[in-house]
Tab-separated table of C-alpha atoms and ligand atoms in Angstrom:
chain	number	residue	atom	x	y	z
A	1	MET	CA	12.019	7.940	-21.864
A	2	TYR	CA	12.666	4.357	-20.751
A	3	ASP	CA	15.942	3.527	-22.470
A	4	LEU	CA	15.756	-0.270	-22.475
A	5	ASN	CA	18.758	-0.559	-24.752
A	6	GLN	CA	20.966	1.406	-22.392
A	7	ILE	CA	19.630	-0.442	-19.340
A	8	GLN	CA	20.499	-3.778	-20.959
A	9	LYS	CA	24.010	-2.487	-21.696
A	10	ASP	CA	24.423	-1.652	-18.004
A	11	PHE	CA	24.235	-5.378	-17.142
A	12	PRO	CA	27.332	-7.065	-18.582
A	13	ILE	CA	26.092	-10.626	-18.007
A	14	LEU	CA	23.232	-10.100	-20.458
A	15	ALA	CA	25.587	-9.667	-23.411
A	16	GLN	CA	26.707	-13.286	-23.173
A	17	THR	CA	25.886	-16.088	-25.520
A	18	MET	CA	25.091	-19.620	-24.370
A	19	TYR	CA	26.076	-23.054	-25.758
A	20	ASP	CA	26.273	-22.687	-29.567
A	21	GLY	CA	26.037	-18.920	-29.603
A	22	GLN	CA	22.393	-18.470	-28.536
A	23	LYS	CA	21.814	-15.062	-27.024
A	24	LEU	CA	21.049	-15.334	-23.330
A	25	VAL	CA	17.385	-14.780	-22.541
A	26	TYR	CA	17.387	-14.478	-18.778
A	27	LEU	CA	13.868	-14.933	-17.431
A	28	ASP	CA	14.685	-16.183	-13.931
A	29	ASN	CA	14.694	-12.808	-12.227
A	30	ALA	CA	12.423	-13.840	-9.360
A	31	ALA	CA	15.176	-16.269	-8.304
A	32	THR	CA	17.855	-13.613	-8.533
A	33	THR	CA	18.445	-10.463	-10.564
A	34	GLN	CA	21.572	-9.557	-12.505
A	35	LYS	CA	23.878	-6.751	-11.366
A	36	PRO	CA	24.637	-3.503	-13.199
A	37	TYR	CA	28.207	-2.243	-13.664
A	38	GLU	CA	27.653	0.339	-10.924
A	39	VAL	CA	27.066	-2.412	-8.354
A	40	LEU	CA	29.996	-4.500	-9.580
A	41	LYS	CA	32.207	-1.403	-9.478
A	42	ALA	CA	31.061	-0.567	-5.945
A	43	ILE	CA	32.029	-4.041	-4.715
A	44	GLN	CA	35.425	-3.834	-6.376
A	45	GLU	CA	36.106	-0.287	-5.172
A	46	HIS	CA	35.122	-1.127	-1.632
A	47	TYR	CA	37.642	-3.961	-1.410
A	48	ALA	CA	40.233	-2.018	-3.430
A	49	TYR	CA	40.161	1.224	-1.424
A	50	ASP	CA	37.857	1.291	1.609
A	51	ASN	CA	37.857	-2.103	3.256
A	52	ALA	CA	38.206	-2.250	7.039
A	53	ASN	CA	35.888	-3.641	9.677
A	54	VAL	CA	33.146	-1.259	10.742
A	55	HIS	CA	32.278	0.281	14.100
A	56	ARG	CA	35.407	-0.834	15.881
A	57	GLY	CA	38.526	0.647	14.388
A	58	ALA	CA	40.016	3.898	15.530
A	59	HIS	CA	41.763	4.252	12.201
A	60	TYR	CA	41.008	6.143	9.006
A	61	LEU	CA	39.909	3.201	6.852
A	62	SER	CA	37.618	1.789	9.504
A	63	ASN	CA	35.979	5.166	9.892
A	64	ARG	CA	35.519	5.482	6.136
A	65	SER	CA	34.088	1.971	5.929
A	66	THR	CA	31.740	2.726	8.838
A	67	GLN	CA	30.598	5.953	7.209
A	68	ARG	CA	29.817	4.115	3.961
A	69	PHE	CA	27.953	1.386	5.868
A	70	GLU	CA	25.821	3.939	7.715
A	71	TRP	CA	25.323	5.844	4.456
A	72	ALA	CA	23.926	2.575	3.010
A	73	ARG	CA	21.487	2.374	5.921
A	74	GLU	CA	20.299	5.891	5.153
A	75	VAL	CA	19.821	4.980	1.459
A	76	VAL	CA	17.643	2.017	2.488
A	77	ARG	CA	15.699	4.205	4.942
A	78	ASP	CA	15.056	6.715	2.205
A	79	PHE	CA	14.077	4.018	-0.313
A	80	LEU	CA	11.457	2.652	2.104
A	81	ASN	CA	10.564	6.057	3.537
A	82	ALA	CA	11.146	4.673	7.026
A	83	GLY	CA	11.098	7.153	9.904
A	84	CYS	CA	14.726	6.714	11.024
A	85	THR	CA	17.785	4.563	10.409
A	86	GLU	CA	17.297	2.733	13.717
A	87	GLU	CA	14.419	1.001	11.962
A	88	ILE	CA	16.716	-0.508	9.312
A	89	VAL	CA	18.414	-3.778	10.295
A	90	PHE	CA	20.836	-5.397	7.871
A	91	THR	CA	20.406	-9.160	7.624
A	92	HIS	CA	21.616	-11.819	5.199
A	93	GLY	CA	18.335	-11.763	3.305
A	94	THR	CA	14.591	-12.196	3.641
A	95	THR	CA	14.825	-15.704	5.087
A	96	GLU	CA	16.950	-14.462	7.951
A	97	SER	CA	14.785	-11.351	8.420
A	98	ILE	CA	11.625	-13.423	8.853
A	99	ASN	CA	13.329	-15.944	11.122
A	100	MET	CA	14.617	-13.094	13.286
A	101	VAL	CA	11.064	-11.857	13.759
A	102	ALA	CA	9.409	-15.265	14.212
A	103	SER	CA	12.026	-16.355	16.756
A	104	GLY	CA	12.558	-12.962	18.373
A	105	LEU	CA	8.987	-11.989	19.254
A	106	PRO	CA	8.622	-11.878	23.031
A	107	GLU	CA	6.870	-15.007	24.298
A	108	THR	CA	4.919	-12.756	26.665
A	109	TRP	CA	3.033	-11.444	23.631
A	110	PHE	CA	1.266	-14.786	23.295
A	111	ARG	CA	-1.292	-16.636	25.384
A	112	ALA	CA	-2.532	-20.181	24.861
A	113	GLY	CA	-5.158	-20.151	22.123
A	114	ASP	CA	-3.627	-17.199	20.263
A	115	ALA	CA	-3.201	-17.399	16.521
A	116	ILE	CA	-0.909	-16.384	13.676
A	117	VAL	CA	-2.220	-15.807	10.153
A	118	VAL	CA	-0.290	-16.487	6.952
A	119	THR	CA	-1.545	-17.060	3.420
A	120	GLU	CA	-1.642	-20.177	1.289
A	121	MET	CA	0.643	-18.500	-1.273
A	122	GLU	CA	3.712	-17.944	0.930
A	123	HIS	CA	7.254	-18.854	0.022
A	124	HIS	CA	8.479	-21.484	2.508
A	125	SER	CA	10.578	-18.705	4.096
A	126	ASN	CA	7.396	-17.037	5.270
A	127	LEU	CA	5.616	-20.209	6.289
A	128	VAL	CA	8.020	-22.589	8.016
A	129	PRO	CA	9.310	-20.071	10.636
A	130	TRP	CA	5.678	-19.430	11.682
A	131	GLN	CA	4.901	-23.155	11.766
A	132	MET	CA	7.886	-23.608	14.089
A	133	LEU	CA	6.790	-20.742	16.348
A	134	CYS	CA	3.237	-22.123	16.553
A	135	LYS	CA	4.525	-25.580	17.455
A	136	ARG	CA	6.890	-24.140	20.070
A	137	LEU	CA	4.288	-21.951	21.783
A	138	GLY	CA	1.163	-24.001	21.105
A	139	LEU	CA	-0.404	-21.354	18.843
A	140	GLU	CA	-2.865	-21.868	16.044
A	141	LEU	CA	-1.661	-21.248	12.496
A	142	ARG	CA	-4.543	-19.860	10.457
A	143	ILE	CA	-4.438	-19.782	6.676
A	144	LEU	CA	-5.852	-17.162	4.346
A	145	HIS	CA	-6.474	-19.160	1.146
A	146	PHE	CA	-6.390	-17.993	-2.437
A	147	CYS	CA	-8.802	-18.698	-5.279
A	148	ASP	CA	-7.828	-20.436	-8.531
A	149	ASP	CA	-7.452	-17.016	-10.146
A	150	GLY	CA	-4.472	-16.446	-7.829
A	151	MET	CA	-6.157	-13.768	-5.722
A	152	LEU	CA	-6.494	-13.980	-1.968
A	153	HIS	CA	-9.886	-15.029	-0.618
A	154	LEU	CA	-10.485	-11.760	1.212
A	155	ASP	CA	-13.929	-12.916	2.371
A	156	GLU	CA	-12.138	-15.307	4.697
A	157	LEU	CA	-10.699	-12.351	6.616
A	158	ASP	CA	-14.008	-12.010	8.466
A	159	SER	CA	-13.703	-15.437	10.047
A	160	LEU	CA	-9.886	-15.409	10.372
A	161	MET	CA	-9.326	-12.084	12.081
A	162	ASP	CA	-10.444	-12.039	15.675
A	163	GLU	CA	-8.978	-10.975	18.999
A	164	HIS	CA	-6.869	-14.178	19.193
A	165	VAL	CA	-4.755	-13.160	16.196
A	166	ARG	CA	-1.468	-11.724	17.426
A	167	PHE	CA	0.545	-11.675	14.207
A	168	VAL	CA	-0.139	-11.658	10.464
A	169	SER	CA	2.592	-12.362	7.917
A	170	PHE	CA	2.115	-12.416	4.163
A	171	CYS	CA	3.793	-11.654	0.856
A	172	HIS	CA	3.295	-8.385	-0.973
A	173	VAL	CA	3.731	-10.219	-4.298
A	174	SER	CA	3.585	-13.989	-4.833
A	175	ASN	CA	6.809	-15.503	-6.166
A	176	VAL	CA	4.804	-18.082	-8.167
A	177	LEU	CA	1.644	-16.337	-9.339
A	178	GLY	CA	2.931	-12.768	-9.430
A	179	THR	CA	-0.220	-11.647	-7.611
A	180	VAL	CA	0.054	-8.165	-6.117
A	181	ASN	CA	-1.841	-8.529	-2.855
A	182	PRO	CA	-4.055	-5.756	-1.446
A	183	ILE	CA	-1.729	-5.308	1.469
A	184	GLU	CA	-3.148	-2.020	2.788
A	185	LYS	CA	-6.499	-3.765	3.310
A	186	ILE	CA	-4.948	-6.758	5.114
A	187	ILE	CA	-2.692	-4.575	7.267
A	188	LYS	CA	-5.693	-2.545	8.376
A	189	ARG	CA	-7.762	-5.640	9.181
A	190	ALA	CA	-4.857	-7.047	11.215
A	191	HIS	CA	-4.357	-3.811	13.125
A	192	ASP	CA	-8.085	-3.569	13.788
A	193	VAL	CA	-7.857	-6.767	15.877
A	194	GLY	CA	-4.625	-5.647	17.530
A	195	ALA	CA	-2.282	-7.920	15.550
A	196	TYR	CA	1.179	-6.965	14.259
A	197	VAL	CA	2.021	-7.363	10.587
A	198	LEU	CA	5.047	-8.459	8.597
A	199	VAL	CA	5.092	-7.980	4.840
A	200	ASP	CA	7.451	-10.148	2.793
A	201	GLY	CA	8.420	-7.669	0.104
A	202	THR	CA	10.965	-9.899	-1.649
A	203	GLN	CA	9.066	-9.950	-4.965
A	204	ALA	CA	7.625	-6.443	-4.692
A	205	ILE	CA	10.304	-3.926	-3.886
A	206	GLN	CA	12.075	-4.186	-7.266
A	207	HIS	CA	8.775	-3.481	-9.075
A	208	ILE	CA	6.597	-1.228	-6.871
A	209	PRO	CA	7.376	1.957	-4.906
A	210	ILE	CA	7.275	1.168	-1.193
A	211	ASP	CA	6.439	3.591	1.574
A	212	VAL	CA	6.395	1.702	4.858
A	213	ARG	CA	4.862	4.650	6.686
A	214	THR	CA	1.914	4.892	4.300
A	215	LEU	CA	1.512	1.109	4.334
A	216	ASP	CA	1.629	1.247	8.124
A	217	CYS	CA	3.142	-2.255	8.368
A	218	ASP	CA	5.154	-3.237	11.451
A	219	PHE	CA	7.823	-5.142	9.520
A	220	TYR	CA	8.852	-5.199	5.858
A	221	CYS	CA	11.689	-7.301	4.504
A	222	PHE	CA	13.558	-8.009	1.298
A	223	SER	CA	16.776	-9.482	-0.106
A	224	GLY	CA	19.572	-7.524	-1.789
A	225	HIS	CA	20.103	-10.053	-4.574
A	226	LYS	CA	16.564	-9.546	-5.900
A	227	VAL	CA	17.015	-5.760	-6.197
A	228	TYR	CA	20.070	-5.910	-8.496
A	229	GLY	CA	22.372	-5.954	-5.465
A	230	PRO	CA	24.720	-8.639	-4.162
A	231	ASN	CA	23.938	-11.895	-2.392
A	232	GLY	CA	24.201	-12.355	1.352
A	233	ILE	CA	22.630	-9.038	2.303
A	234	GLY	CA	19.046	-8.146	3.098
A	235	VAL	CA	16.898	-5.827	5.144
A	236	LEU	CA	14.506	-6.061	8.009
A	237	TYR	CA	12.546	-2.861	8.455
A	238	GLY	CA	10.701	-2.667	11.762
A	239	ARG	CA	8.602	0.155	13.171
A	240	LYS	CA	10.763	1.438	16.025
A	241	GLU	CA	8.197	0.893	18.727
A	242	VAL	CA	7.769	-2.775	17.658
A	243	LEU	CA	11.375	-3.450	16.658
A	244	SER	CA	12.575	-2.341	20.067
A	245	GLN	CA	10.553	-5.188	21.604
A	246	LEU	CA	12.140	-7.824	19.345
A	247	ASN	CA	14.613	-10.080	21.166
A	248	PRO	CA	17.927	-10.684	19.434
A	249	ILE	CA	18.344	-14.284	18.304
A	250	TYR	CA	22.076	-13.996	17.602
A	251	PHE	CA	24.467	-13.016	20.348
A	252	GLY	CA	28.080	-11.890	20.193
A	253	GLY	CA	30.134	-8.881	19.209
A	254	GLU	CA	28.659	-5.527	18.130
A	255	MET	CA	25.209	-6.107	19.670
A	256	VAL	CA	26.190	-5.678	23.311
A	257	ASP	CA	26.429	-2.804	25.732
A	258	GLU	CA	28.141	-4.202	28.828
A	259	VAL	CA	29.454	-7.725	29.229
A	260	SER	CA	30.669	-9.361	32.428
A	261	LEU	CA	31.574	-12.990	32.842
A	262	GLN	CA	28.067	-13.827	33.975
A	263	ASP	CA	25.814	-11.315	32.265
A	264	THR	CA	25.281	-8.968	29.315
A	265	THR	CA	23.211	-5.927	28.513
A	266	PHE	CA	22.358	-5.314	24.887
A	267	GLY	CA	23.121	-2.248	22.816
A	268	LYS	CA	20.824	0.116	20.913
A	269	LEU	CA	18.830	-0.423	17.743
A	270	PRO	CA	19.672	-1.413	15.073
A	271	TYR	CA	23.024	-2.838	16.281
A	272	ARG	CA	21.331	-4.930	18.977
A	273	LEU	CA	19.976	-7.043	16.113
A	274	GLU	CA	23.214	-7.139	14.079
A	275	ALA	CA	25.536	-9.458	16.006
A	276	GLY	CA	28.971	-10.109	14.538
A	277	THR	CA	30.708	-8.466	11.627
A	278	PRO	CA	27.956	-7.301	9.278
A	279	ASN	CA	28.131	-7.695	5.526
A	280	TYR	CA	29.039	-4.036	5.099
A	281	PRO	CA	30.436	-4.407	1.551
A	282	GLY	CA	27.127	-6.039	0.638
A	283	ALA	CA	25.105	-3.294	2.304
A	284	ILE	CA	27.053	-0.602	0.437
A	285	ALA	CA	26.670	-2.369	-2.911
A	286	MET	CA	22.958	-2.942	-2.237
A	287	ALA	CA	22.559	0.780	-1.567
A	288	ILE	CA	24.212	1.475	-4.937
A	289	ALA	CA	21.706	-0.941	-6.507
A	290	LEU	CA	18.805	0.931	-4.883
A	291	GLN	CA	20.223	4.194	-6.179
A	292	TYR	CA	20.458	2.651	-9.632
A	293	ILE	CA	16.750	1.721	-9.415
A	294	THR	CA	15.958	5.282	-8.325
A	295	LYS	CA	17.991	6.673	-11.224
A	296	ILE	CA	15.957	4.624	-13.743
A	297	GLY	CA	12.774	5.358	-11.747
A	298	ILE	CA	10.813	2.705	-9.841
A	299	CYS	CA	7.526	3.899	-11.393
A	300	GLU	CA	9.046	3.773	-14.880
A	301	ILE	CA	10.343	0.263	-14.175
A	302	GLY	CA	6.891	-0.724	-12.928
A	303	HIS	CA	5.209	0.599	-16.090
A	304	HIS	CA	7.677	-1.175	-18.341
A	305	GLU	CA	7.233	-4.447	-16.465
A	306	ALA	CA	3.427	-4.164	-16.357
A	307	ALA	CA	3.317	-3.741	-20.155
A	308	LEU	CA	5.682	-6.704	-20.511
A	309	MET	CA	3.480	-8.835	-18.270
A	310	ASP	CA	0.396	-8.005	-20.346
A	311	TYR	CA	2.310	-8.915	-23.480
A	312	ALA	CA	3.674	-12.139	-21.954
A	313	GLN	CA	0.250	-13.291	-20.763
A	314	ASP	CA	-1.253	-12.516	-24.141
A	315	GLN	CA	1.469	-14.353	-26.093
A	316	LEU	CA	1.754	-17.317	-23.739
A	317	SER	CA	-2.002	-17.874	-23.652
A	318	GLN	CA	-2.002	-18.380	-27.432
A	319	ILE	CA	0.218	-21.449	-27.141
A	320	CYS	CA	-1.728	-24.664	-27.590
A	321	GLY	CA	-1.692	-26.887	-24.486
A	322	ILE	CA	-0.361	-24.243	-22.092
A	323	GLN	CA	-1.884	-23.740	-18.693
A	324	ILE	CA	-1.103	-20.436	-17.005
A	325	TYR	CA	-1.715	-20.484	-13.264
A	326	GLY	CA	-3.919	-17.704	-11.979
A	327	SER	CA	-5.177	-14.566	-13.662
A	328	PRO	CA	-4.926	-11.989	-10.877
A	329	GLU	CA	-6.132	-8.442	-11.437
A	330	LYS	CA	-2.633	-7.161	-10.807
A	331	ARG	CA	0.287	-9.411	-11.694
A	332	ILE	CA	3.913	-8.320	-11.602
A	333	GLY	CA	7.241	-10.080	-12.031
A	334	SER	CA	6.332	-13.750	-12.356
A	335	VAL	CA	4.069	-15.898	-14.482
A	336	SER	CA	3.965	-19.678	-13.980
A	337	PHE	CA	2.715	-22.292	-16.405
A	338	ASN	CA	2.807	-25.893	-17.545
A	339	LEU	CA	2.647	-27.372	-21.014
A	340	LYS	CA	0.308	-30.325	-21.390
A	341	GLY	CA	2.093	-33.687	-21.419
A	342	ILE	CA	5.552	-32.275	-20.595
A	343	ASP	CA	7.244	-32.260	-17.229
A	344	CYS	CA	8.171	-28.698	-16.226
A	345	TYR	CA	11.831	-29.712	-15.690
A	346	ASP	CA	12.013	-31.167	-19.220
A	347	LEU	CA	10.463	-27.984	-20.541
A	348	ALA	CA	12.977	-25.803	-18.678
A	349	CYS	CA	15.919	-27.982	-19.801
A	350	MET	CA	14.857	-27.805	-23.442
A	351	LEU	CA	14.384	-24.038	-23.212
A	352	ASP	CA	17.823	-23.815	-21.640
A	353	LYS	CA	19.352	-25.439	-24.735
A	354	MET	CA	17.890	-22.496	-26.680
A	355	GLY	CA	19.590	-20.034	-24.325
A	356	ILE	CA	16.388	-19.308	-22.380
A	357	ALA	CA	16.673	-19.410	-18.587
A	358	VAL	CA	13.422	-20.107	-16.730
A	359	ARG	CA	12.884	-21.805	-13.400
A	360	ALA	CA	11.061	-25.092	-12.905
A	361	GLY	CA	9.896	-26.808	-9.747
A	362	SER	CA	7.872	-25.952	-6.677
A	363	HIS	CA	9.463	-22.499	-6.312
A	364	CYS	CA	9.745	-23.066	-2.538
A	365	ALA	CA	5.962	-22.854	-2.377
A	366	GLN	CA	4.712	-26.432	-2.159
A	367	PRO	CA	1.278	-25.396	-0.831
A	368	VAL	CA	0.758	-23.375	-4.031
A	369	MET	CA	1.595	-26.486	-6.072
A	370	ALA	CA	-0.827	-28.510	-3.904
A	371	HIS	CA	-3.559	-25.932	-4.537
A	372	TYR	CA	-3.364	-26.575	-8.273
A	373	GLY	CA	-2.665	-30.314	-7.868
A	374	VAL	CA	0.748	-30.231	-9.566
A	375	SER	CA	4.234	-31.055	-8.343
A	376	GLY	CA	5.899	-28.252	-10.249
A	377	MET	CA	5.515	-25.389	-12.697
A	378	ALA	CA	7.750	-23.521	-15.117
A	379	ARG	CA	8.109	-19.832	-14.290
A	380	ALA	CA	9.175	-16.871	-16.395
A	381	SER	CA	10.042	-13.811	-14.361
A	382	PHE	CA	10.916	-10.352	-15.578
A	383	ALA	CA	13.140	-7.481	-14.560
A	384	MET	CA	13.747	-3.904	-15.663
A	385	TYR	CA	15.974	-5.137	-18.540
A	386	SER	CA	13.511	-7.731	-19.919
A	387	SER	CA	12.048	-7.141	-23.374
A	388	GLU	CA	9.171	-8.135	-25.628
A	389	ALA	CA	11.715	-9.709	-27.964
A	390	GLU	CA	12.742	-12.055	-25.143
A	391	ILE	CA	9.115	-12.999	-24.554
A	392	ASP	CA	8.796	-13.741	-28.286
A	393	THR	CA	11.870	-15.985	-28.064
A	394	LEU	CA	10.376	-17.755	-25.042
A	395	CYS	CA	7.034	-18.320	-26.766
A	396	CYS	CA	8.700	-19.565	-29.987
A	397	GLY	CA	10.802	-21.913	-27.849
A	398	ILE	CA	7.769	-23.315	-26.047
A	399	GLN	CA	5.954	-23.745	-29.341
A	400	ARG	CA	8.890	-25.665	-30.846
A	401	ILE	CA	8.989	-27.962	-27.815
A	402	SER	CA	5.248	-28.455	-27.972
A	403	LYS	CA	5.537	-29.541	-31.626
A	404	ILE	CA	8.328	-32.014	-30.841
A	405	PHE	CA	6.242	-33.605	-28.088
A	406	SER	CA	3.029	-33.659	-30.096
A	407	ARG	CA	4.770	-35.657	-32.870
A	408	ARG	CA	5.654	-38.409	-30.384
B	1	LIG	N1	9.945	-14.682	0.019
B	1	LIG	C1	9.704	-14.661	-1.299
B	1	LIG	C2	8.369	-14.192	-1.791
B	1	LIG	C3	10.704	-15.061	-2.187
B	1	LIG	O1	10.467	-15.044	-3.503
B	1	LIG	C4	11.954	-15.487	-1.687
B	1	LIG	C5	13.069	-15.937	-2.611
B	1	LIG	N2	12.677	-16.675	-3.700
B	1	LIG	C6	12.155	-15.478	-0.306
B	1	LIG	C7	11.130	-15.066	0.514
B	1	LIG	C8	13.454	-15.884	0.303
B	1	LIG	O2	14.461	-15.014	-0.094
B	1	LIG	P1	15.993	-15.340	0.221
B	1	LIG	O3	16.217	-16.745	-0.312
B	1	LIG	O4	16.743	-14.312	-0.533
B	1	LIG	O5	16.168	-15.266	1.686
């Protein structure tokens, strides 16, 4: 039984009222999710009882802190079904994870004329680092486009994937359209031409069970704050054989083996890629968040959210003057739209006055906006605690705004 009522009670922020007493309707979960008591308690307890820097102290607290940090790594490994904890690198979030890969790939992997493939629906975090790498090494950046329905143009794979492609990087789920991409198919096509693959799982992992070994991707990354965990912590999973070839891009304490005044040898995985004091309180709290997801059940969450998405699309599409972007076969998490004659920021601001939080703008995906010929969109995005009643409130709100504008 999916106990939505209890789940909502677990997130203290949701009980708040806004402005003149409107109940908060938080539909900006793709930007960041709220945190359950268990995560908040874990952060407080860490600083109250366990805090000491990890991996260096010879004292009791440091050892306890280190044990908790390494326990968190094991929780992440288990959540992803990775082969070993050496494959789990803690980062500050997806943006850093992708930059570490794009800047850390050995230059010897590439020859002039080689190519990297990304899709047209990437968040800037999974586009700009690859643009920079291509400019630096003189590589070609190839784009897998999407159709107006929000689904990737898989026919293009035939012309895109050839022996020049060295790396393919794409999102599991679009942060604008909510499209669930057929990643197994793309991973296989990439591997068939000898390319490595990174999957940006930022908008997937909180909705869909992930098994990196079954997916057979080389890298998978996500951010803690989108999985009900804290900010400033994230994960880079890398298949050991590939991760061990990645050059560190940060240098300093923790990541070294031997250091002389003139030279340094680097330590083992994953520490080689974790220079400096890691965000161990964040990693521990993120692990608690992943355990919370497991307790509720990732499949149960997925079912609840899929039903909500069906309901949201159905209700939203009945609003006069609304344009919903895309109609992918599988959509999870996010749905983006515009209301005729109203700027998306005005729409979001007016909804905000009703206690409804949605995001407006380009969603860090300007090429997606360019595809549809708009400068911005409003986006409603759902989480495990979202409800049909909240979707009703959103739709009533949009309808009220529509009426106000149509009278003008
Ligand atoms: N990729 C996708 C698909 C995202 O939605 C986001 C965050 N909106 C990112 C990458 C970047 O995540 P972060 O800002 O947490 O690094």
